Short mmCIF file of C-alpha atoms in Angstrom, two decimals:
data_model
loop_
_atom_site.label_atom_id
_atom_site.label_comp_id
_atom_site.label_asym_id
_atom_site.label_seq_id
_atom_site.Cartn_x
_atom_site.Cartn_y
_atom_site.Cartn_z
CA MET A 1 -14.03 -16.75 -7.96
CA SER A 2 -10.78 -17.80 -6.10
CA ASP A 3 -9.74 -16.14 -2.68
CA SER A 4 -6.66 -14.57 -4.26
CA GLU A 5 -8.67 -12.62 -6.75
CA ILE A 6 -10.12 -10.14 -4.12
CA GLN A 7 -7.76 -9.66 -1.40
CA ILE A 8 -8.95 -7.89 1.63
CA HIS A 9 -6.10 -6.58 4.17
CA ARG A 10 -7.45 -5.05 7.55
CA ILE A 11 -5.40 -3.38 10.45
CA PHE A 12 -6.17 -1.13 13.25
CA ILE A 13 -3.98 1.93 13.96
CA SER A 14 -3.76 4.21 16.89
CA ALA A 15 -4.12 7.56 14.86
CA THR A 16 -6.53 9.92 13.52
CA PRO A 17 -8.16 9.16 10.11
CA GLU A 18 -6.34 12.41 8.79
CA ARG A 19 -2.88 10.92 9.95
CA VAL A 20 -3.68 7.62 8.23
CA TRP A 21 -4.84 9.48 5.00
CA ALA A 22 -1.36 11.39 5.01
CA ALA A 23 0.45 8.19 5.52
CA ILE A 24 -1.15 6.70 2.37
CA THR A 25 -0.91 9.54 0.14
CA SER A 26 2.11 11.71 1.01
CA ALA A 27 5.69 11.09 0.36
CA GLU A 28 6.69 12.44 3.78
CA PHE A 29 5.33 9.43 5.15
CA SER A 30 5.55 6.78 2.25
CA ARG A 31 9.45 6.66 2.23
CA LEU A 32 9.24 5.47 5.81
CA TYR A 33 7.16 1.98 5.44
CA GLY A 34 6.69 -0.74 3.08
CA TYR A 35 9.18 -0.69 0.25
CA ALA A 36 9.92 3.05 0.68
CA GLY A 37 10.08 5.66 -2.04
CA ASP A 38 7.70 8.44 -2.54
CA VAL A 39 4.14 8.48 -3.60
CA ASP A 40 2.70 11.10 -5.82
CA TYR A 41 -1.10 11.43 -6.01
CA ASP A 42 -3.20 14.12 -7.90
CA LEU A 43 -6.10 13.38 -5.64
CA HIS A 44 -9.18 13.94 -7.86
CA ALA A 45 -11.11 11.45 -10.00
CA GLY A 46 -8.93 11.02 -13.28
CA GLY A 47 -5.75 12.03 -11.37
CA HIS A 48 -2.30 10.37 -11.88
CA PHE A 49 -0.66 8.08 -9.24
CA GLU A 50 2.89 6.95 -9.13
CA HIS A 51 5.16 5.44 -6.59
CA ARG A 52 8.91 6.26 -7.21
CA ALA A 53 11.59 3.74 -6.27
CA GLY A 54 13.57 4.28 -2.97
CA GLU A 55 17.50 3.72 -2.96
CA ASP A 56 17.03 0.08 -1.85
CA MET A 57 14.77 -0.80 -4.81
CA LYS A 58 17.01 0.99 -7.34
CA ALA A 59 19.99 -1.00 -5.86
CA VAL A 60 18.28 -4.13 -6.97
CA GLY A 61 17.77 -2.83 -10.62
CA MET A 62 14.12 -1.37 -10.17
CA PRO A 63 13.37 1.69 -12.57
CA ASP A 64 12.67 5.08 -10.99
CA VAL A 65 8.80 4.72 -11.28
CA VAL A 66 7.57 1.23 -10.01
CA VAL A 67 3.99 1.69 -9.80
CA THR A 68 1.52 3.79 -11.81
CA GLY A 69 -2.20 4.34 -11.78
CA GLU A 70 -5.10 6.54 -11.88
CA VAL A 71 -7.03 7.89 -8.95
CA LEU A 72 -10.82 7.02 -9.39
CA GLU A 73 -12.45 8.58 -6.16
CA ALA A 74 -10.79 10.52 -3.52
CA ASP A 75 -12.84 11.34 -0.39
CA PRO A 76 -10.27 12.43 2.35
CA PRO A 77 -9.81 11.22 5.03
CA ARG A 78 -12.44 8.28 4.41
CA ARG A 79 -11.76 6.65 1.08
CA LEU A 80 -9.47 6.34 -1.81
CA VAL A 81 -9.97 4.28 -4.99
CA GLN A 82 -7.26 3.97 -7.41
CA THR A 83 -5.86 1.72 -10.11
CA TRP A 84 -2.52 0.02 -9.26
CA ALA A 85 -0.02 -1.18 -12.02
CA PRO A 86 3.40 -2.46 -10.94
CA VAL A 87 5.73 -1.96 -14.01
CA TRP A 88 7.58 -5.16 -13.45
CA ILE A 89 4.46 -7.28 -14.26
CA GLU A 90 3.90 -6.29 -18.02
CA ASP A 91 1.40 -9.08 -18.89
CA GLU A 92 -1.41 -7.92 -16.57
CA GLU A 93 -3.83 -5.11 -16.55
CA PRO A 94 -3.79 -2.83 -13.56
CA GLY A 95 -5.92 -3.88 -10.46
CA THR A 96 -8.13 -1.57 -8.35
CA LEU A 97 -7.07 -0.75 -4.85
CA THR A 98 -9.73 0.70 -2.40
CA TRP A 99 -8.48 2.14 0.71
CA GLU A 100 -11.07 2.64 3.54
CA ILE A 101 -10.31 4.60 6.58
CA GLU A 102 -13.12 4.19 9.47
CA PRO A 103 -12.90 5.52 13.10
CA SER A 104 -13.41 2.63 15.42
CA ALA A 105 -15.44 2.75 18.68
CA HIS A 106 -12.17 2.38 20.52
CA GLY A 107 -10.56 5.69 19.18
CA SER A 108 -8.32 3.87 16.83
CA VAL A 109 -8.82 3.81 13.05
CA ARG A 110 -9.61 0.80 11.01
CA LEU A 111 -7.65 0.69 7.60
CA THR A 112 -8.94 -1.72 5.02
CA LEU A 113 -7.45 -2.31 1.67
CA THR A 114 -9.08 -4.26 -0.80
CA HIS A 115 -7.23 -5.28 -4.07
CA ASP A 116 -9.18 -6.50 -6.93
CA LEU A 117 -6.91 -8.87 -8.61
CA THR A 118 -9.28 -10.57 -10.71
CA GLY A 119 -7.37 -12.08 -13.77
CA ARG A 120 -3.99 -10.77 -12.28
CA PRO A 121 -2.76 -14.17 -10.66
CA THR A 122 1.12 -12.97 -10.70
CA THR A 123 0.19 -9.78 -9.01
CA ALA A 124 -1.95 -11.50 -6.79
CA GLU A 125 0.72 -13.90 -5.53
CA GLN A 126 3.20 -10.92 -5.01
CA VAL A 127 0.88 -8.64 -2.96
CA ALA A 128 -0.33 -11.38 -0.63
CA GLY A 129 2.83 -11.36 1.22
CA SER A 130 5.10 -14.59 1.20
CA PRO A 131 4.75 -16.85 4.32
CA ASP A 132 8.43 -17.60 4.00
CA PRO A 133 10.26 -15.44 6.46
CA SER A 134 13.59 -15.69 4.27
CA ASN A 135 11.75 -14.13 1.17
CA GLU A 136 12.98 -10.77 1.72
CA GLY A 137 11.18 -9.12 -1.17
CA GLY A 138 7.76 -10.83 -0.40
CA GLY A 139 5.86 -8.90 2.47
CA GLY A 140 3.33 -7.52 0.05
CA TRP A 141 0.47 -5.51 1.49
CA PRO A 142 0.74 -7.02 4.89
CA TRP A 143 4.30 -5.73 5.28
CA VAL A 144 3.03 -2.31 3.82
CA LEU A 145 -0.02 -2.07 6.38
CA SER A 146 2.17 -3.24 9.31
CA GLY A 147 4.70 -0.37 8.36
CA ILE A 148 2.11 2.18 8.09
CA LYS A 149 0.90 1.17 11.88
CA THR A 150 4.49 1.25 13.05
CA VAL A 151 5.21 4.64 11.73
CA LEU A 152 2.01 6.33 13.01
CA GLU A 153 2.16 4.62 16.24
CA THR A 154 5.74 5.05 16.96
CA GLY A 155 7.24 7.72 14.59
CA ALA A 156 9.80 5.42 13.35
CA PRO A 157 10.09 2.87 10.57
CA MET A 158 9.45 -0.75 11.23
CA GLU A 159 12.86 -2.32 11.69
CA PRO A 160 13.56 -5.87 10.55
CA ALA A 161 14.05 -8.58 13.31
CA ALA A 162 17.52 -9.60 13.96
CA ALA A 163 18.61 -12.59 11.93
CA ASP A 164 19.56 -14.68 14.96
CA GLY A 165 16.29 -13.96 16.79
CA ALA A 166 17.85 -11.72 19.50
CA ALA A 167 16.08 -8.67 20.38
#
């Protein structure tokens, strides 16, 4: 199995597990980080998930609903397992996301996102996050997790760096 078939992204956040759970599962937070837009979870096994496009995504031609899925397991505020199917990739089956929220010994939370992308090479490439800083659409899961951290720790969305490198 190649490294890109199972991607594990981990970040430490100065927040409670309950706040991290809310950031992942509520539209109140989801519109403030990553690719924005509202998430909607029916948080029980078999429940529906969808991520609706924010205005920036709609401006580049994305449909109203950009990701769909099914909740496989919900154990608030510790663990969420779901399928994840981006609508713009039509030739791959949904992958599985596992969100794990664990208190750390230092009072922060360790958030681990595991994305099973077996047999999904296009999705794997897109969610890994582009190393090319000029690729504005390529932040993937690293961009999303960094945005969650920023919102929870500062109360404000992550702002893009100035193009000329000035602060």
